Coordinates of C-alpha atoms and ligand atoms in Angstrom, one line a residue:
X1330 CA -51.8 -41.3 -29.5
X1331 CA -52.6 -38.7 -31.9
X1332 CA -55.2 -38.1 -34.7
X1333 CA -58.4 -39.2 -35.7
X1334 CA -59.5 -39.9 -32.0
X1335 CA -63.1 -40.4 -31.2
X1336 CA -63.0 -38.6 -28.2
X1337 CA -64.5 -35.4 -26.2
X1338 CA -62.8 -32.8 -26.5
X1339 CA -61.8 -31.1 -23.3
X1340 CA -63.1 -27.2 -22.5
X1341 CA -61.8 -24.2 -24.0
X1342 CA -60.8 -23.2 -20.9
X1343 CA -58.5 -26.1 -19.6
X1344 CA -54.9 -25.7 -19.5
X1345 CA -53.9 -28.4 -22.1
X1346 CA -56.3 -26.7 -24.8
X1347 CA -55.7 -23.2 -23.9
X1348 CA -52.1 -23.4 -24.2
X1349 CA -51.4 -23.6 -20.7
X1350 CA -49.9 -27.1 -20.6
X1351 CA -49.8 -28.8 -23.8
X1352 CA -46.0 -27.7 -24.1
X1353 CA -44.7 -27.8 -20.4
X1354 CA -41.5 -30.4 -20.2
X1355 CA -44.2 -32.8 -18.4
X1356 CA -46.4 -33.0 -21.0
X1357 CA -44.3 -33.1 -24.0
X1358 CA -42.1 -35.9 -22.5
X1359 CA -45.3 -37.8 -21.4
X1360 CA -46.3 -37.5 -24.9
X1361 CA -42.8 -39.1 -25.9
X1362 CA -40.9 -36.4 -27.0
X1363 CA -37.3 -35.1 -25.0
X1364 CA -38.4 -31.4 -23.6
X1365 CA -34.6 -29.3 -23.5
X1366 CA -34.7 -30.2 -19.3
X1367 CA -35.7 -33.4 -18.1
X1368 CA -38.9 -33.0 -16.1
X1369 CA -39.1 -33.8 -12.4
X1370 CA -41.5 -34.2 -9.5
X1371 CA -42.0 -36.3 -6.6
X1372 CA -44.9 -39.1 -5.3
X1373 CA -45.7 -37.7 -2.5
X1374 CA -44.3 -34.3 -2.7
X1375 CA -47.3 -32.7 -0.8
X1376 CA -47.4 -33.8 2.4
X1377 CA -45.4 -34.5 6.1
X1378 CA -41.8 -33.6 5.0
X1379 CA -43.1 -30.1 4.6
X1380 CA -43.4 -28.1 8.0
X1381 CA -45.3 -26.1 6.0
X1382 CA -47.9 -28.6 5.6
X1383 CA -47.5 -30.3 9.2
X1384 CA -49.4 -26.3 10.3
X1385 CA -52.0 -26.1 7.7
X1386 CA -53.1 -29.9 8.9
X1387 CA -53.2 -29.5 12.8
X1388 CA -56.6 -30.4 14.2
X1389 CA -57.7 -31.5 10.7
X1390 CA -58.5 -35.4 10.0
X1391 CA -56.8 -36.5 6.7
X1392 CA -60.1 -36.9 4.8
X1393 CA -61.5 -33.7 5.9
X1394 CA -58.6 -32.3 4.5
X1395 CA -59.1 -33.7 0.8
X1396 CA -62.6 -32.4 1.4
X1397 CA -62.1 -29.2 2.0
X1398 CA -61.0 -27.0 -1.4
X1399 CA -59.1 -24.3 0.0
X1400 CA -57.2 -26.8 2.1
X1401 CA -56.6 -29.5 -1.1
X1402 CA -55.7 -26.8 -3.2
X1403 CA -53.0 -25.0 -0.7
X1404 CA -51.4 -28.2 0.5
X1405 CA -50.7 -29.1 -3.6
X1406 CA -49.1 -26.1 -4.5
X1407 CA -47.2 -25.7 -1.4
X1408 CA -44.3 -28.4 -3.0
X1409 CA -44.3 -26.6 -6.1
X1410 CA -43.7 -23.2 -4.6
X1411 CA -40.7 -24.5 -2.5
X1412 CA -38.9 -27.0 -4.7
X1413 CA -39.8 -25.8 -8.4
X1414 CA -41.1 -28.9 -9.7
X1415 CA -42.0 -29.4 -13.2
X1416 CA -45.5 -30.4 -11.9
X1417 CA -48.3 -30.8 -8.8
X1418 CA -50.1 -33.7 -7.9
X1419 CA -53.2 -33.4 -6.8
X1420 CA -53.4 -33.5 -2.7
X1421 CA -56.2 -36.2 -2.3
X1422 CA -55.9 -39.8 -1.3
X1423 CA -56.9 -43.1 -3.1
X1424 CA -60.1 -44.3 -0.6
X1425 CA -61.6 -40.3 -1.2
X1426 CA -64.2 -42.0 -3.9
X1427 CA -64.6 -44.9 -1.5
X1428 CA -65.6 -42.4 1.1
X1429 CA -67.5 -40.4 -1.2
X1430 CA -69.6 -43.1 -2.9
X1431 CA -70.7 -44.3 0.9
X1432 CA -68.1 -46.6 2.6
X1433 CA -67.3 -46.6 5.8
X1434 CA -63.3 -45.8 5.7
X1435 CA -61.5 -43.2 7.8
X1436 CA -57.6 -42.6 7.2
X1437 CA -55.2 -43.1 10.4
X1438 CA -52.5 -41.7 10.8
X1439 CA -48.7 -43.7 10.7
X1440 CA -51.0 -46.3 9.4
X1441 CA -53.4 -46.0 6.5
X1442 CA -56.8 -46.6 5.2
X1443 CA -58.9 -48.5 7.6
X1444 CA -62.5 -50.1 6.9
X1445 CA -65.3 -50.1 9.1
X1446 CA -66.0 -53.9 8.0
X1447 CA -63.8 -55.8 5.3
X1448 CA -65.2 -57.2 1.7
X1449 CA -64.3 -60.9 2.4
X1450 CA -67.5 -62.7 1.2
X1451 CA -69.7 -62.6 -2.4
X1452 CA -72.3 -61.1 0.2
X1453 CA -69.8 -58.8 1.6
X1454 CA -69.2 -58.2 -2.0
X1455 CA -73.4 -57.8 -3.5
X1456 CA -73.7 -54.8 0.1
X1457 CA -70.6 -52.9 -1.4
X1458 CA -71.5 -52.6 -5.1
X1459 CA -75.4 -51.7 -3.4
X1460 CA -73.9 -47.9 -3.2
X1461 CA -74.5 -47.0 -6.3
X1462 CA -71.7 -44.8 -8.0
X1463 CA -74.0 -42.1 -9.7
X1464 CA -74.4 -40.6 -6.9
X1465 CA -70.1 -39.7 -7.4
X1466 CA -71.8 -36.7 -10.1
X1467 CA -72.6 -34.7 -7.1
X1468 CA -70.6 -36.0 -4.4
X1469 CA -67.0 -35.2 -6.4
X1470 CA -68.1 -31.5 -6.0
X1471 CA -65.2 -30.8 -3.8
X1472 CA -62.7 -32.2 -5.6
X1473 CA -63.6 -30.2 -8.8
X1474 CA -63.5 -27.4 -7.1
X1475 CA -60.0 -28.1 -5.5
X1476 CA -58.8 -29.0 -9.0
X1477 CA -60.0 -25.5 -10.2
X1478 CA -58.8 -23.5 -7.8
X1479 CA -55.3 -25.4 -8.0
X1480 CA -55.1 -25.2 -11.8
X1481 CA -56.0 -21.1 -11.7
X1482 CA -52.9 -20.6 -9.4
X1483 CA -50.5 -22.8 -11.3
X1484 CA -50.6 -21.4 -14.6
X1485 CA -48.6 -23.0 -17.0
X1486 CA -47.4 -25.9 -14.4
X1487 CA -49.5 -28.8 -15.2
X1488 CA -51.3 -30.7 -12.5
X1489 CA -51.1 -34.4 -12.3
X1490 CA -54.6 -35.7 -11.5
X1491 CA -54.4 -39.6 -9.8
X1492 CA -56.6 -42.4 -8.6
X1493 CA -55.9 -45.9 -7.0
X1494 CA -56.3 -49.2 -9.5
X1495 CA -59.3 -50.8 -8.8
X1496 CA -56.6 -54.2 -7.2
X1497 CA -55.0 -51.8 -4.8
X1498 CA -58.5 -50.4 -3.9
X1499 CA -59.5 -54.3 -3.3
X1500 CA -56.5 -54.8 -1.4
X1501 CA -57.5 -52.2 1.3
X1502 CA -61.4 -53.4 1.1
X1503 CA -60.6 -57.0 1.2
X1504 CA -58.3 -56.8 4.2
X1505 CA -60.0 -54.3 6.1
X1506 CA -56.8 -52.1 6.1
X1507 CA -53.5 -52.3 5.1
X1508 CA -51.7 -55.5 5.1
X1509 CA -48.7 -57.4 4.1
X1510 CA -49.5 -59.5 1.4
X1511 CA -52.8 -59.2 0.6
X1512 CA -53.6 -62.6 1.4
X1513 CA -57.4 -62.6 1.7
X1514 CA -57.9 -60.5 -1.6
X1515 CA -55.4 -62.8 -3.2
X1516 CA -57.4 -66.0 -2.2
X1517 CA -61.0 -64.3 -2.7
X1518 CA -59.5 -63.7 -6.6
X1519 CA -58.7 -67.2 -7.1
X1520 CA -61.6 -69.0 -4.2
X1521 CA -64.3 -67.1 -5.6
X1522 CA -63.9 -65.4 -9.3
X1523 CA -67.1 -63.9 -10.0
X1524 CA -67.7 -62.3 -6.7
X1525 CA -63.8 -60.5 -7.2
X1526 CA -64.9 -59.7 -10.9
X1527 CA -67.7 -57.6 -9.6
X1528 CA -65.9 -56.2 -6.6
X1529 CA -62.9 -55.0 -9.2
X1530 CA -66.0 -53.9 -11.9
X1531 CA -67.5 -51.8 -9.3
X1532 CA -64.2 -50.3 -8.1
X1533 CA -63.0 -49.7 -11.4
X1534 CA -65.8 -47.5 -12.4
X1535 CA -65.6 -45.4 -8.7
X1536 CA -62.2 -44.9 -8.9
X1537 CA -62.7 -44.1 -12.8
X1538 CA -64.9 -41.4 -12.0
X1539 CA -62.7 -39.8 -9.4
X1540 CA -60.1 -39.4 -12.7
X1541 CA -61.9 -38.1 -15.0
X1542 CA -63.5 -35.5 -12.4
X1543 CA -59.8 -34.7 -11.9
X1544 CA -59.0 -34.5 -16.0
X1545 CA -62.5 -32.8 -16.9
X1546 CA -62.0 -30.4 -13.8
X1547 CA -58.4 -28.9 -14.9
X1548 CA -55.6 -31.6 -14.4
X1549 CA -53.3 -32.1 -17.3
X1550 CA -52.5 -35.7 -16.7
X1551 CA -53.7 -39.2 -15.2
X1552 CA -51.7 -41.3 -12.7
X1553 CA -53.2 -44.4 -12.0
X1554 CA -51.5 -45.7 -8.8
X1555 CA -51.3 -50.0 -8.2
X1556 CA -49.1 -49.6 -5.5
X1557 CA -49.6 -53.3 -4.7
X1558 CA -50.1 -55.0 -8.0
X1559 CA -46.1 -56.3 -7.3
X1560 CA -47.8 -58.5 -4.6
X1561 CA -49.5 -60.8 -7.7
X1562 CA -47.8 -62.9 -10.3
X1563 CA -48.2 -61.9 -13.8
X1564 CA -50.3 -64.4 -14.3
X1565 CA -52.9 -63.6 -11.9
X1566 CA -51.9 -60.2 -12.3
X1567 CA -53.4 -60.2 -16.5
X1568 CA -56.0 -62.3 -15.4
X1569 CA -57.3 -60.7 -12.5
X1570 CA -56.5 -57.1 -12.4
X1571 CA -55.4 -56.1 -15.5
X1572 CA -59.2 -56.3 -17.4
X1573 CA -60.0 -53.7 -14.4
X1574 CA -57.6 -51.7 -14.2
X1575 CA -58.6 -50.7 -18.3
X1576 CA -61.6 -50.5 -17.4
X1577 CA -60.9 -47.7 -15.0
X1578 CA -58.7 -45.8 -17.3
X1579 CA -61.3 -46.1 -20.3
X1580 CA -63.0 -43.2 -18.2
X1581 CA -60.2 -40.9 -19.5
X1582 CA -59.2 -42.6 -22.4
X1583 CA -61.8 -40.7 -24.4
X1584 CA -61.1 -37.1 -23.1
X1585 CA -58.8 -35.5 -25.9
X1586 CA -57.3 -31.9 -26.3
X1587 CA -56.2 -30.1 -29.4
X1588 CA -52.8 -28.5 -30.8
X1589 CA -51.9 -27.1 -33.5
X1590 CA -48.7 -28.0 -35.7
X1591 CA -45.8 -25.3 -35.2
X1592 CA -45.7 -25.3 -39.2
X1593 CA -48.8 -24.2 -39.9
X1594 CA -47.7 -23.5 -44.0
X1595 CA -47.1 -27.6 -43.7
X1596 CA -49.8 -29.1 -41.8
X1597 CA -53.1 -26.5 -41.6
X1598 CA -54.6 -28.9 -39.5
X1599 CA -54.8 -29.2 -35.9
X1600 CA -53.9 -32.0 -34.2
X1601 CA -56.0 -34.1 -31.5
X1602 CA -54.1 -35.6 -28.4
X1603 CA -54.8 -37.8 -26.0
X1604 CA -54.6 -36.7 -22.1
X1605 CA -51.6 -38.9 -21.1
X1606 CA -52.1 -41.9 -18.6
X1607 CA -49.0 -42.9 -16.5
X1608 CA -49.4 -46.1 -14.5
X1609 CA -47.4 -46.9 -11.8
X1610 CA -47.2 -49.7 -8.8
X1611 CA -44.4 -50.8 -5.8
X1612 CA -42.4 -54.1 -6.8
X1613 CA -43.6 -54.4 -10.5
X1614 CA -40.7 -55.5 -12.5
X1615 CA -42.2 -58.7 -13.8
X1616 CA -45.4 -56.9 -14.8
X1617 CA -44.3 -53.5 -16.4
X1618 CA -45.2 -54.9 -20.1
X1619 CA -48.6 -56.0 -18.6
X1620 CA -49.0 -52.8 -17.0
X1621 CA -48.0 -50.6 -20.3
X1622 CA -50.7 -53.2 -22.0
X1623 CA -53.9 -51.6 -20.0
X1624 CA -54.0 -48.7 -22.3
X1625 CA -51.3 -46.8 -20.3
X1626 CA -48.9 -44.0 -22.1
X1627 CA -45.8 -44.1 -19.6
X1628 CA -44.9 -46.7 -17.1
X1629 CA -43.8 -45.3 -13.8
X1630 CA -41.1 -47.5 -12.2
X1631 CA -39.9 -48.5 -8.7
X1632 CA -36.4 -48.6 -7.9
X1633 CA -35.9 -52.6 -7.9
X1634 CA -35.4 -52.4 -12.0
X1635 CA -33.0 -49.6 -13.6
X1636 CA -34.5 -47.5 -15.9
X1637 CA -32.5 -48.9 -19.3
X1638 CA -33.7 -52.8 -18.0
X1639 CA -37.3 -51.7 -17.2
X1640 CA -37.2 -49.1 -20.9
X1641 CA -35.8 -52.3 -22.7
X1642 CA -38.8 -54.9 -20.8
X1643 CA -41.1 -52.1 -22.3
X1644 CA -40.0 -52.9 -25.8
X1645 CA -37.8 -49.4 -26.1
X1646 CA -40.4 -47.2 -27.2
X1647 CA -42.5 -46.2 -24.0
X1648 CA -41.8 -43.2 -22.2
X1649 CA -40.9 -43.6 -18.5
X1650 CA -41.3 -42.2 -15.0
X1651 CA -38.8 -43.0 -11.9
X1652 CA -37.0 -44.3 -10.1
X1653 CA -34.7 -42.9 -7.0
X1654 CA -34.6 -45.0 -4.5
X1655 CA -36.4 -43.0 -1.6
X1656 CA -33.9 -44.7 1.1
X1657 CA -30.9 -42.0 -0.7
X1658 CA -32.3 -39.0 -0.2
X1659 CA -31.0 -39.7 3.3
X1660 CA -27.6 -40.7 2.1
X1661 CA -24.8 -37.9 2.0
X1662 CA -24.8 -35.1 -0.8
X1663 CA -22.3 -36.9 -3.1
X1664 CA -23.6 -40.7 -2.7
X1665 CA -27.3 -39.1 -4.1
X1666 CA -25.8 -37.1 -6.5
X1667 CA -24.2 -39.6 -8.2
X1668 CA -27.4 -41.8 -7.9
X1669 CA -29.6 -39.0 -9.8
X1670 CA -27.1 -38.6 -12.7
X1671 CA -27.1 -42.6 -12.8
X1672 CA -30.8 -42.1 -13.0
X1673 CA -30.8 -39.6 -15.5
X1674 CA -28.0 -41.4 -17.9
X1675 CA -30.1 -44.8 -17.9
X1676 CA -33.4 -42.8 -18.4
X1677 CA -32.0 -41.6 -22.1
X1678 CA -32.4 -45.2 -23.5
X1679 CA -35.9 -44.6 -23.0
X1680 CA -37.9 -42.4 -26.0
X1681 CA -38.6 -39.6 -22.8
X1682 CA -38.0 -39.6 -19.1
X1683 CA -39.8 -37.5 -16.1
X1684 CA -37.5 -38.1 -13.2
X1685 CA -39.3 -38.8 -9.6
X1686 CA -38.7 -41.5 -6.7
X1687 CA -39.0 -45.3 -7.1
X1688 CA -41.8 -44.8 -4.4
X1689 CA -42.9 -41.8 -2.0
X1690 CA -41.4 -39.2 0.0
X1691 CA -40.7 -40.8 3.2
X1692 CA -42.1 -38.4 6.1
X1693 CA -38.6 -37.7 7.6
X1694 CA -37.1 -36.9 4.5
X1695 CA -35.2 -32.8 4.4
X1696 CA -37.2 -30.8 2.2
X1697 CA -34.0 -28.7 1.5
X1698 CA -32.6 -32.5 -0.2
X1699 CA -35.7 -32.7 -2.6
X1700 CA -35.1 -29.0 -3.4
X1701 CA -31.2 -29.7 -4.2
X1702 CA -32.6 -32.4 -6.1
X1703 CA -34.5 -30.6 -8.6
X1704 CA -31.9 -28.1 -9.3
X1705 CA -29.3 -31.3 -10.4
X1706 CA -31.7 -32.5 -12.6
X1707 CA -32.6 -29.2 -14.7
X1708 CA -28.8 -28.7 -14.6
X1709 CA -27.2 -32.0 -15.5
X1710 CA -29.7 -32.7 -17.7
X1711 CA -29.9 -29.2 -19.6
X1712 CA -26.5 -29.9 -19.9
X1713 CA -26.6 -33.6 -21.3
X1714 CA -29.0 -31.8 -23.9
X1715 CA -27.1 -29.4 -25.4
X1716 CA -23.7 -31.9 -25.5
X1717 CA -25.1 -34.5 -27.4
Ligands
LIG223 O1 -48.2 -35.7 -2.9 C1 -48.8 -36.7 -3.4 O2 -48.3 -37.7 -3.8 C2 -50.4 -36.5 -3.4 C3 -51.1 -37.1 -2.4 C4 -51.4 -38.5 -2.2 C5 -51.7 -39.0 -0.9 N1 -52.0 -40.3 -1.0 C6 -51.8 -38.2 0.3 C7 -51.7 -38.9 1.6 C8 -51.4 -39.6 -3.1 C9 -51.1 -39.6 -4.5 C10 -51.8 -40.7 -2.3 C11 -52.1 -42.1 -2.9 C12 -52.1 -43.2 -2.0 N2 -52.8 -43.4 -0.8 C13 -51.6 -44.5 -2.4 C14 -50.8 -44.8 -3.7 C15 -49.5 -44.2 -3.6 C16 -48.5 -45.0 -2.7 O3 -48.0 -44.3 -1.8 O4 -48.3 -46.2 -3.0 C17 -51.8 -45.4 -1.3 C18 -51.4 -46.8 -1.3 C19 -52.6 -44.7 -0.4 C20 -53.2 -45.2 0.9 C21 -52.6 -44.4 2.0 N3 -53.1 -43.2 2.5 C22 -51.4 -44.7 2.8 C23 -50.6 -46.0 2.7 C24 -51.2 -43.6 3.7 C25 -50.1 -43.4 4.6 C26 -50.4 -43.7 6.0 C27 -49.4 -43.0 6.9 O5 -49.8 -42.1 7.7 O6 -48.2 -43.3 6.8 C28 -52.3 -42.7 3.5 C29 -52.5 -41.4 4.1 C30 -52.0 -40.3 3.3 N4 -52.3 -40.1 2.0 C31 -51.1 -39.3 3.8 C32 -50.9 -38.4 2.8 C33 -50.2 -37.1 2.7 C34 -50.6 -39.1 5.2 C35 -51.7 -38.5 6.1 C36 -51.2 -37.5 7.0 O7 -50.4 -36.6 6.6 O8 -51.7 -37.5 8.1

């Protein structure tokens, strides 16, 4: 991850090489080092268990919403002014690049993302990759500027910047809308292979540019999001999806930042970083070595594998991000407590740990629990520091 880099080097101005972020608990345990508190944030933080954010969204559509800066911008930091998380992430939704780059997709609400026509043929396939994804330079515009004006306002809390893996992209386009199994983009993979390999080309290079208009623009960190990817085996999984999925992180694989040595008598030199990828997807125990294998810096990890299984699947030496089962945070006070400490204890075989959920907020969840939450976690686990 570090040194001799051929990479661009991010602005002056953005928050991991002005100081801002390079040394925030997110970014130095993404970076596989144990910051004195254990970081913490949630998937899906922003959003319907706020009432705050229920108001700001009345009589908006979902996708206007990511469109419109002032809106994007508000609704991200609303979680990290009311529960103190260790980081934002960005208020936006997987299909925006679709959306942008020309496809006919519309979010609905209690439902999803749902397609105007599904991708189920090669010709299906040869009128998709038709919209051409140059046109994304000028058409991301808004989501810079949300990034920007997030980033201004949170200072020295870094921003998590995300997109959607080019197989979970192809599960929406495939089916039309959201679905069980995936079963038409699972046989179009295996019925016809070159027609999937330039479907998950083209949607790897889309959803690629959304990123790295996220990094370039101000966010400290990538998550690359496969929420589905547990649907496939690992075979199909490496053969299928995996080449993609690198391809669509190779868009911010190259973007560096620089920091300079806290012994500056002993190394003069500054040193280059990497802006750290996490990759993350819903029932992915058999593929998190796969998943780590795409270029990724920390696997993020559901809650069907404990942390010390998943850290020792991952070889013992890759940072990790997870995993509270969502359906607690509705369980009484003590039952979740002792689940988060759990959490926290098996996270410390792991080199670093950022605590979050093994999946999103759920909608009905109390905000007050996610707050309570936080608090345990700087606690308990400023206290594990200083014991051991
Ligand atoms: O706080 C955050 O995590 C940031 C915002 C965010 C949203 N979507 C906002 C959103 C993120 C990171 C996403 C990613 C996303 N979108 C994923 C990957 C993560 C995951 O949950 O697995 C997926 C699969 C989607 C597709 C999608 N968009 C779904 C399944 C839904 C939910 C449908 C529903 O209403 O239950 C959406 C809509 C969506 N995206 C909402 C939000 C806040 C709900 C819209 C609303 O509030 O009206």
């Amino acid at each position: 991850m570090f040194d001799r880099i051929q990479g661009v080097n991010l602005d002056a101005q953005h928050p991991l090489s002005a100081g801002l972020t390079a040394d925030s608990r997110l970014i130095t345990a993404y970076q596989g080092s144990r910051p004195d508190v254990t970081p913490v944030w949630f998937m899906r933080q922003a959003g319907r268990s706020l009432p705050e954010y229920r108001e700001l969204r009345v009589g908006t559509q979902m996708l206007e919403a990511c469109l419109t800066p002032e809106l994007a911008s508000e609704i991200t930091l609303q979680p990290v002014r009311r529960h103190g998380v260790d980081a934002g992430i960005f208020f936006s939704d997987i299909v925006v690049p679709l959306k942008l780059v020309g496809v006919d997709v519309s979010i609905v609400a209690g439902k999803g993302p749902v397609l105007g026509k599904a991708v189920r043929t090669a010709a299906d396939v040869a009128e998709l990759v038709a919209l051409d994804p140059a046109v994304l330079d000028d058409a991301l515009a808004p989501i810079r500027e949300a990034v920007t004006r997030t980033t201004d306002e949170l200072g020295t809390t870094p921003l998590i910047g995300f997109a959607g893996a080019p197989f979970t992209l192809a599960a929406y386009l495939v089916e039309g809308g959201p679905s069980k199994d995936h079963i038409h983009a699972r046989t179009l993979m295996h019925s016809d292979p070159e027609a999937w390999a330039v479907l998950m080309a083209w949607t790897a290079e889309v959803t690629g540019k959304f990123l790295r208009a996220q990094i370039l623009a101000g966010a400290s960190a990538a998550q690359l999001f496969d929420s589905w990817a547990g649907a496939l085996s690992l075979d199909d999984y490496t053969k299928y999806v995996a080449p993609a999925s690198a391809l669509a992180i190779s868009h911010v694989q190259d973007l560096t930042y620089e920091t300079r040595s806290a012994d500056l008598a002993a190394d003069p030199e500054s040193v280059r970083n990497s802006v750290p990828i996490v990759h993350f997807g819903v029932g992915t125990s058999e593929l998190l070595k796969a998943m780590h294998d795409i270029g990724a810096d920390v696997v993020g990890v559901d809650y069907r594998v404990q942390l010390d299984e998943a850290s020792r699947r991952l070889g013992g030496n890759v940072p990790v991000q997870g995993n509270i089962d969502p359906a607690l945070l509705a369980a009484p006070w003590p039952v979740l407590e002792a689940h988060v400490l759990d959490v926290l204890e098996k996270g410390r075989t792991a080199p670093s740990h950022v605590l979050n959920l093994g999946h999103g907020v759920p909608p009905e969840t109390d905000p007050a629990v996610l707050t309570r939450v936080v608090n345990l976690v700087h606690d308990a686990s400023a206290e594990q520091n200083s014991v051991r």
